[in-house]
Short mmCIF file of C-alpha atoms and ligand atoms in Angstrom, two decimals:
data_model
loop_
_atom_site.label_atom_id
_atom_site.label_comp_id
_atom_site.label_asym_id
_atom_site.label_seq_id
_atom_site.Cartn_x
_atom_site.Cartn_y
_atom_site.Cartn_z
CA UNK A 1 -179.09 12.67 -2.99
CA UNK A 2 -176.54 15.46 -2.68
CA UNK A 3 -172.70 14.53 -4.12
CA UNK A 4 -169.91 16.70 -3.18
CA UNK A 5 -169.25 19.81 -4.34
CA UNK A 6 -167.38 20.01 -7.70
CA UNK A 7 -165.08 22.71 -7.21
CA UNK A 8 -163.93 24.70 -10.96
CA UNK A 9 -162.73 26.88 -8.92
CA UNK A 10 -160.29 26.93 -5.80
CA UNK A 11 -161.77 28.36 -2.36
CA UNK A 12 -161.06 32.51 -2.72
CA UNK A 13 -158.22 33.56 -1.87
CA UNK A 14 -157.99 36.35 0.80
CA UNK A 15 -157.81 38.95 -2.09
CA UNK A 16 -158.85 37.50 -5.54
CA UNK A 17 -156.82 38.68 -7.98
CA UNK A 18 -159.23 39.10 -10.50
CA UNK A 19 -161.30 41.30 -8.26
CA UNK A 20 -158.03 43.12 -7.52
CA UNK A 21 -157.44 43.81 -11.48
CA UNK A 22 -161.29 44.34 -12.66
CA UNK A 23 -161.52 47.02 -9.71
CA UNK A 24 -158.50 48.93 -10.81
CA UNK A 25 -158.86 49.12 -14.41
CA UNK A 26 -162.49 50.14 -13.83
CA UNK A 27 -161.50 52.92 -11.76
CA UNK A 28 -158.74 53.85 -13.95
CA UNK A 29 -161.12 54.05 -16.44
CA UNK A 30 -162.72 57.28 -17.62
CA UNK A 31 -166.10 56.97 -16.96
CA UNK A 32 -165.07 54.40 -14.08
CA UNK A 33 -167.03 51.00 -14.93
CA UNK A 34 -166.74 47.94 -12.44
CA UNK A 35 -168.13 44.74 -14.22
CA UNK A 36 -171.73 43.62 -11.95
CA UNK A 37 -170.44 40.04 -11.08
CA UNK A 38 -168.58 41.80 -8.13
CA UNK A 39 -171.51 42.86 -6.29
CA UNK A 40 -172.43 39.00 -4.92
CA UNK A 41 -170.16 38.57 -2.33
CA UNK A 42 -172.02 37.23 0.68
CA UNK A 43 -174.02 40.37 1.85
CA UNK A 44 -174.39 40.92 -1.96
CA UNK A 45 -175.87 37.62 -2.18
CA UNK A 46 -178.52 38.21 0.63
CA UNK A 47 -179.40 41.94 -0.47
CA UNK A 48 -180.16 40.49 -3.67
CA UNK A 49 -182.31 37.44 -2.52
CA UNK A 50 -183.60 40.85 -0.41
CA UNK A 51 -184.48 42.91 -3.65
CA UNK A 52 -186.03 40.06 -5.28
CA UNK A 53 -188.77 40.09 -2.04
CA UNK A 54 -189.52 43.87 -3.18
CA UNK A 55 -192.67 45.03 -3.99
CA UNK A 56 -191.04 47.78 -7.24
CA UNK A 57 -189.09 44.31 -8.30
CA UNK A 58 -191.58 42.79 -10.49
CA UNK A 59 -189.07 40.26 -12.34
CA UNK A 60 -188.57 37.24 -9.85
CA UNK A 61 -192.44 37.31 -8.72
CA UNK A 62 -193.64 37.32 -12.41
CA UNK A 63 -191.05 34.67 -13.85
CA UNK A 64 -191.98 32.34 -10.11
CA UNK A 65 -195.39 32.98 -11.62
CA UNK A 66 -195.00 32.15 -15.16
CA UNK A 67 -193.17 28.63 -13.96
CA UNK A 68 -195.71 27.98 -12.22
CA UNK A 69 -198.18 28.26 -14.77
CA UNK A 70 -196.33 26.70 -17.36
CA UNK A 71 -194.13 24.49 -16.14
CA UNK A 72 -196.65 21.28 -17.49
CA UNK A 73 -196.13 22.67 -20.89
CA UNK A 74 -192.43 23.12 -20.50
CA UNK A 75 -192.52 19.32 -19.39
CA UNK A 76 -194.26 18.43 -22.91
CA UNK A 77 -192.08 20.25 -24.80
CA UNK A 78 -188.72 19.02 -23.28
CA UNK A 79 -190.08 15.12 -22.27
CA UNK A 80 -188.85 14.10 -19.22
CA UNK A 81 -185.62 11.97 -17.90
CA UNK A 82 -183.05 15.70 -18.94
CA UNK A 83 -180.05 16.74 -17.24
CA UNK A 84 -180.90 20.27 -15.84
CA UNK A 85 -177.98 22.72 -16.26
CA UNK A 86 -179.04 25.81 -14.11
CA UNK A 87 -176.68 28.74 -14.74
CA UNK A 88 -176.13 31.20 -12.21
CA UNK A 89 -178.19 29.00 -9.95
CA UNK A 90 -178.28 31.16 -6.49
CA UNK A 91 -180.75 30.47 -3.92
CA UNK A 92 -182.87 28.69 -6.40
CA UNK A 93 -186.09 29.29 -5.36
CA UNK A 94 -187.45 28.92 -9.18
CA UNK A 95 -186.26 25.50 -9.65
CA UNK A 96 -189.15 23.58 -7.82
CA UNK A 97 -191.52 23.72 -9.86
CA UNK A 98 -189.18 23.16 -12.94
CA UNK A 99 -187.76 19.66 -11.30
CA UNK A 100 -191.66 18.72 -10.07
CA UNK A 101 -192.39 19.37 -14.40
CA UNK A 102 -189.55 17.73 -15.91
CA UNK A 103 -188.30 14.96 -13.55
CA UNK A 104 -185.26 15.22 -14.20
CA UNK A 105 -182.58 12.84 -13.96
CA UNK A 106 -179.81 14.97 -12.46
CA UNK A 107 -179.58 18.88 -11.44
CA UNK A 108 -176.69 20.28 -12.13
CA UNK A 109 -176.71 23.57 -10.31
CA UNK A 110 -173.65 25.92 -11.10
CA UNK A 111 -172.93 29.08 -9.44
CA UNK A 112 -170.08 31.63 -8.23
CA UNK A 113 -171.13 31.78 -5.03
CA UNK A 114 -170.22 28.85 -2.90
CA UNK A 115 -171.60 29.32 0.19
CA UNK A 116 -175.32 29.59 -1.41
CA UNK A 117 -174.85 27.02 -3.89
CA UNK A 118 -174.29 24.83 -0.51
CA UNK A 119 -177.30 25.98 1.30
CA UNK A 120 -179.83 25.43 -2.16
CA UNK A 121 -178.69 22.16 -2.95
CA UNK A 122 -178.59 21.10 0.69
CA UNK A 123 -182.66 22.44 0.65
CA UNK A 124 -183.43 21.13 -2.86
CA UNK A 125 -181.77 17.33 -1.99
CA UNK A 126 -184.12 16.92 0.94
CA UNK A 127 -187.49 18.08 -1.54
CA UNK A 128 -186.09 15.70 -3.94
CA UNK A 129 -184.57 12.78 -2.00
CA UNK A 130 -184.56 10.82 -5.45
CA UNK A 131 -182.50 13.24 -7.81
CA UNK A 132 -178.90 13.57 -8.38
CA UNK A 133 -177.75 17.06 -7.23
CA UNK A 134 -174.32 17.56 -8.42
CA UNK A 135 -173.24 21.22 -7.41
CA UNK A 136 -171.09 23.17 -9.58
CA UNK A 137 -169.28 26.40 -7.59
CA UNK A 138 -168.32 27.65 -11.25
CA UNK A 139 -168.27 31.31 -12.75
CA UNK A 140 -170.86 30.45 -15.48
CA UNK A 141 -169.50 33.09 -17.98
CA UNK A 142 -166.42 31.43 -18.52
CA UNK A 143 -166.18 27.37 -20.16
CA UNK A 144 -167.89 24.89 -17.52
CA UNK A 145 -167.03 21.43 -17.63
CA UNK A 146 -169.85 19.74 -16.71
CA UNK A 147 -170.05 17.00 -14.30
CA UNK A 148 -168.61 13.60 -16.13
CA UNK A 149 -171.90 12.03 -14.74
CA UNK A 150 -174.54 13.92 -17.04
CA UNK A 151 -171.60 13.86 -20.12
CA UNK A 152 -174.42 11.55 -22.03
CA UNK A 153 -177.11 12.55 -21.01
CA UNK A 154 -179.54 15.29 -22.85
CA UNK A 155 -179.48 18.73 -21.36
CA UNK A 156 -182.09 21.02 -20.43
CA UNK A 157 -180.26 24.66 -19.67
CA UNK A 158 -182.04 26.46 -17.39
CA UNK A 159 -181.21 30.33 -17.11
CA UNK A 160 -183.77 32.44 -15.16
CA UNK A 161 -183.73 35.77 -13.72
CA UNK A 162 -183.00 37.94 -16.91
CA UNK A 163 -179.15 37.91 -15.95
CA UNK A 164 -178.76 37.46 -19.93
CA UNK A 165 -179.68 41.14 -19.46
CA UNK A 166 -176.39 42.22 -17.16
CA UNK A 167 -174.27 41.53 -20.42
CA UNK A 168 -173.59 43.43 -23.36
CA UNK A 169 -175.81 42.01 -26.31
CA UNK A 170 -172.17 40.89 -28.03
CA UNK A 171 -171.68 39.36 -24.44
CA UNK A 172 -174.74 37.15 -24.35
CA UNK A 173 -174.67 35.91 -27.49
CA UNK A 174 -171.22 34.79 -26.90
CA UNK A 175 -172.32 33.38 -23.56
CA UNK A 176 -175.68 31.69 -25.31
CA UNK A 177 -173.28 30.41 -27.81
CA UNK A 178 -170.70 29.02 -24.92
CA UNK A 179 -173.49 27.51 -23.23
CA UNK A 180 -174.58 25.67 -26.29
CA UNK A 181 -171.28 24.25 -26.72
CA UNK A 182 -171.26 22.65 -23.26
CA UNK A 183 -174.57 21.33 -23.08
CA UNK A 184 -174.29 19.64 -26.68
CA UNK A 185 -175.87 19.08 -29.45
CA UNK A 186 -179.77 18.03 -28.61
CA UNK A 187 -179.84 20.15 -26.16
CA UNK A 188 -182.41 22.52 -24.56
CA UNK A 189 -182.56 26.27 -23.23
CA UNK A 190 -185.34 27.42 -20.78
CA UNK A 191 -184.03 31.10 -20.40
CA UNK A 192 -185.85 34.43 -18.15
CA UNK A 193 -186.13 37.59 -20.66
CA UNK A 194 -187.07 40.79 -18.62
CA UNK A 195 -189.00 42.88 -21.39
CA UNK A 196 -188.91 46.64 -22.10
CA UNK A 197 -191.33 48.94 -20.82
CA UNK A 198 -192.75 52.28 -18.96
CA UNK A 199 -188.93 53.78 -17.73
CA UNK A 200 -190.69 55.12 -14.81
CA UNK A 201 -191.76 50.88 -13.45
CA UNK A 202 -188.02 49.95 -14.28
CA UNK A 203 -186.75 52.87 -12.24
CA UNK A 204 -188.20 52.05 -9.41
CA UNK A 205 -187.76 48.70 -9.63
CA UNK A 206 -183.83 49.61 -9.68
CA UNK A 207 -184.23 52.12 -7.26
CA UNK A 208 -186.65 51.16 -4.32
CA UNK A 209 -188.58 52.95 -1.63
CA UNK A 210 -186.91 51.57 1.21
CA UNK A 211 -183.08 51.39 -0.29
CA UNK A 212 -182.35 48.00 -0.66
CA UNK A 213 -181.28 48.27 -4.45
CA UNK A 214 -178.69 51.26 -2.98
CA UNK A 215 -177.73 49.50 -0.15
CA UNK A 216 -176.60 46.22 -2.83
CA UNK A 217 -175.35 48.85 -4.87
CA UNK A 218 -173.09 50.62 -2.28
CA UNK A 219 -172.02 47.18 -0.64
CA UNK A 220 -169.23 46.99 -3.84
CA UNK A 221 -167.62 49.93 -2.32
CA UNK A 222 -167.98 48.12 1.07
CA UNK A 223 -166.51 45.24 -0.39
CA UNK A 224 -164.06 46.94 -2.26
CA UNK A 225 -162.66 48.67 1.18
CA UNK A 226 -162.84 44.93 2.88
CA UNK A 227 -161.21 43.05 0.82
CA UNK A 228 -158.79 45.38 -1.33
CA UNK A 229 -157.59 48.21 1.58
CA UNK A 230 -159.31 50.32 0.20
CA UNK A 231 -160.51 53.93 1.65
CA UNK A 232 -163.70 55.04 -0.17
CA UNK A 233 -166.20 56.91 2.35
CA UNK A 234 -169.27 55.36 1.57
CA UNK A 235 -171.33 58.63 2.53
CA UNK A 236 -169.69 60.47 -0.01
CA UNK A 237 -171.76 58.40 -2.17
CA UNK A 238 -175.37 57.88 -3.37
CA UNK A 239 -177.10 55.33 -5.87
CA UNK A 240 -178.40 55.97 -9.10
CA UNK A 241 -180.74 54.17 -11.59
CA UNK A 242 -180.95 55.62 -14.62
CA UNK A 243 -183.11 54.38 -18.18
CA UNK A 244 -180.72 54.34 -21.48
CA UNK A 245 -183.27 54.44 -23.75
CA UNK A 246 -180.68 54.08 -27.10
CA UNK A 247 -179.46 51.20 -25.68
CA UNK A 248 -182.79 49.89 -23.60
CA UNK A 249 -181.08 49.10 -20.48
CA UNK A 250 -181.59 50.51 -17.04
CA UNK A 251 -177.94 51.57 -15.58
CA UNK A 252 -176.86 51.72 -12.48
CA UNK A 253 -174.10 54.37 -10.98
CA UNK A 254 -172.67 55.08 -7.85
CA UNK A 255 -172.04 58.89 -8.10
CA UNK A 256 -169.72 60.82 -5.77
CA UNK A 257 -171.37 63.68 -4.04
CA UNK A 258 -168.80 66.03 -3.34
CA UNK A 259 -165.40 65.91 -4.82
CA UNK A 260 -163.55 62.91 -3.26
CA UNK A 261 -159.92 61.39 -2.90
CA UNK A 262 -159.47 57.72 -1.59
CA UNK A 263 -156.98 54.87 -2.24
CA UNK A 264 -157.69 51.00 -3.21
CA UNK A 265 -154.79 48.84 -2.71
CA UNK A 266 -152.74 51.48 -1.76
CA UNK A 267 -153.12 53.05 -5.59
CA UNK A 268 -154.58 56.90 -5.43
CA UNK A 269 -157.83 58.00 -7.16
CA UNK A 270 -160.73 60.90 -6.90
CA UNK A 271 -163.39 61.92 -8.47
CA UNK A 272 -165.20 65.16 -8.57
CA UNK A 273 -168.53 65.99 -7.51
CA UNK A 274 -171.46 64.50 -10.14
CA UNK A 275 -168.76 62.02 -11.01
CA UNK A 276 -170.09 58.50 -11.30
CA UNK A 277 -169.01 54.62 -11.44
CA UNK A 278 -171.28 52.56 -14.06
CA UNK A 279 -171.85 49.76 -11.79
CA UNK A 280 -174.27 47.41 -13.69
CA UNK A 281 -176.65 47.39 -17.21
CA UNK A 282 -179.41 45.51 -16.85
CA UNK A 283 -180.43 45.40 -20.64
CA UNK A 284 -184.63 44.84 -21.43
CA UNK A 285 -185.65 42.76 -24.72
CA UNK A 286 -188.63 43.48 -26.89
CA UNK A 287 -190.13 39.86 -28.04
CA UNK A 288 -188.11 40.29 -31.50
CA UNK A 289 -184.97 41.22 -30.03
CA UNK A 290 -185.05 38.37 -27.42
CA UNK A 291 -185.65 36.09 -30.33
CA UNK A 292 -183.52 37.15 -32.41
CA UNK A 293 -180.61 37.26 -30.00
CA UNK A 294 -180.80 33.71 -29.12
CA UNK A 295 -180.97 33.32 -32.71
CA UNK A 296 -177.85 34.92 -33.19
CA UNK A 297 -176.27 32.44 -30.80
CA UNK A 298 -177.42 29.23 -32.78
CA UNK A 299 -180.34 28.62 -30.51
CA UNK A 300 -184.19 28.12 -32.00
CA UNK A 301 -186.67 29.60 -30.21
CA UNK A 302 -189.62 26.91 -30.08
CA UNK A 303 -191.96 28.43 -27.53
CA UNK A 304 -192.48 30.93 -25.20
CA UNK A 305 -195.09 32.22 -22.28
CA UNK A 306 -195.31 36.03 -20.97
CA UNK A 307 -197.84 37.24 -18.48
CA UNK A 308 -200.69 39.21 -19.04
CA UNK A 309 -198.75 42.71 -18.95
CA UNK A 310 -195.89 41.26 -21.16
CA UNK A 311 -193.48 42.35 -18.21
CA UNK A 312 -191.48 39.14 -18.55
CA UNK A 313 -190.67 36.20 -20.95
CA UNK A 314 -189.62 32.76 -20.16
CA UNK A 315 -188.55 31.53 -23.75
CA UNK A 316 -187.44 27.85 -24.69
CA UNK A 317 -185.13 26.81 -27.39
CA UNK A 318 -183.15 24.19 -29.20
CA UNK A 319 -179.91 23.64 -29.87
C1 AVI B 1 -179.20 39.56 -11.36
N1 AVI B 1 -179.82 40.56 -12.25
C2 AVI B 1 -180.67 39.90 -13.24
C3 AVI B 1 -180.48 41.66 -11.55
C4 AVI B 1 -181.13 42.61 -12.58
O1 AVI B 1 -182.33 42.83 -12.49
O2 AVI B 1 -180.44 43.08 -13.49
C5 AVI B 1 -179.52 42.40 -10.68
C6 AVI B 1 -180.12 43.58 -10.01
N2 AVI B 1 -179.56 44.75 -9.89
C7 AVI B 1 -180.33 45.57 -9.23
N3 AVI B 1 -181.45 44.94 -8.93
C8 AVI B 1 -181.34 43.69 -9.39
#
């Protein structure tokens, strides 16, 4: 059963001012830095459901895997007749074999992105004609107020797809802190942990054969012109991945190629040649780090399952 759409936030705007302000003072910025949640607009949304398909992108197939696997335990552990939270829910395509485990009572799932958040819970409501699917088009990172229909009801969280990893570690505890607050006290955290490992497999999976990472990359420029007048010539740019080994995250730049002039919003900026924009950290945890970082949120890590190469964890933990 699908229920309307609880909207936290008002359709967009034709230029959303917080876009408008995050994209300036990143630019104004020296190194430029844009925060990552810009890059899903629509055709940021499908080039990332596209990366996800890759063959260099190990995280999505190994953590579809490891649900699959595990997913009977993760039903013992957490009993059945939870409220699932899922944060940052996308197309969902993990969430199957999560629901089939825990049976839940109602799926809450709550994303940015409107338009996919439709299109899942439209496909999920038709695999589970029995479950409450109350949609959530929500930026996850700030406060959520949760649908008034799971208020009493105990919580599984559900956070997959290592985006813990695209925030600082001061950010995600603060987020892992936030999110214990709104599911409540009881509660339960299934959460996606990409690990650390060879810098050569993480730079390709950030920087692919056939240029679908630096096409999703390049598409905030794209956007950036669309939506904010701006004049950036997208050629004069190419994609970079890059490991940060001090602070064990891959990074991702956009760096200008020759020395370059343009205008955003009518406001002037250029760069020189070599010059980059710091477009996204995707951070990697060792077992004790990930452990210890929920731990630093008030979250107790009770059990968790990594496949044989230990590319990826899925951890669970109580409030
Ligand atoms: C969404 N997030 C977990 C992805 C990651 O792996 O950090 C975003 C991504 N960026 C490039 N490829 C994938």
């Amino acid at each position: 059963m699908l229920l309307t759409l609880d909207r936290q936030t008002v359709s967009p705007p034709a230029v959303d001012p917080a876009f408008r302000q995050d994209i300036l003072d990143g630019f104004a910025r020296m190194p430029k830095a844009t925060p990552a949640r810009w890059f899903y607009d629509h055709r940021g949304s499908e080039l990332f459901e596209a990366i996800t398909a890759l063959p260099e992108y190990y995280p999505t197939r190994v953590e579809t895997a490891l649900l699959a696997a595990h997913c009977g335990d993760v039903g013992m552990l957490t009993g059945q007749g939870r409220a699932v939270i899922e944060f940052g829910a996308g197309s969902a395509t993990k969430t199957p074999h999560l629901l089939s485990a825990i049976a839940p009572v109602a799926y809450v799932p709550v994303d940015i992105s409107g338009d996919f958040l439709r299109e899942s819970s439209a496909t999920l409501a038709a695999r589970f004609p029995d479950l409450t699917v109350l949609p959530v088009e929500a930026d996850f990172s700030r406060a959520i107020p949760l649908p008034s229909a799971v208020a009493d009801m105990p919580k599984l969280g559900f956070f997959p797809g290592s985006t813990i990893g695209n925030m600082t570690p001061a950010e995600a505890v603060d987020l892992l802190r936030m999110m214990r607050g709104s599911l409540g006290p009881g509660s339960m955290l299934l959460i996606g942990m990409d690990r650390v490992k060879d810098p050569a497999v993480l730079v390709r999976a950030y920087d692919d054969a056939q240029g679908v990472t630096a096409a999703f990359n390049l598409n905030l420029l794209a956007r950036i012109n669309r939506e904010l007048r701006g004049t950036i010539p997208l050629e004069a740019f190419a994609h970079r991945a890059v490991w940060n080994d001090d602070a064990a995250r891959i990074e991702m730049h956009l760096e200008a190629l020759e020395d370059v002039g343009f205008t955003i919003d009518a406001v002037p900026f250029s760069m020189k040649a070599g010059e980059t924009i710091h477009t996204e950290n995707s951070h990697k945890y060792g077992p004790r780090d990930a452990r210890l970082l929920l731990r630093a949120a008030g979250w107790a890590p009770l059990r968790e399952w990594t496949d044989a190469l230990d590319q990826f964890a899925l951890i669970l933990a109580m409030a």
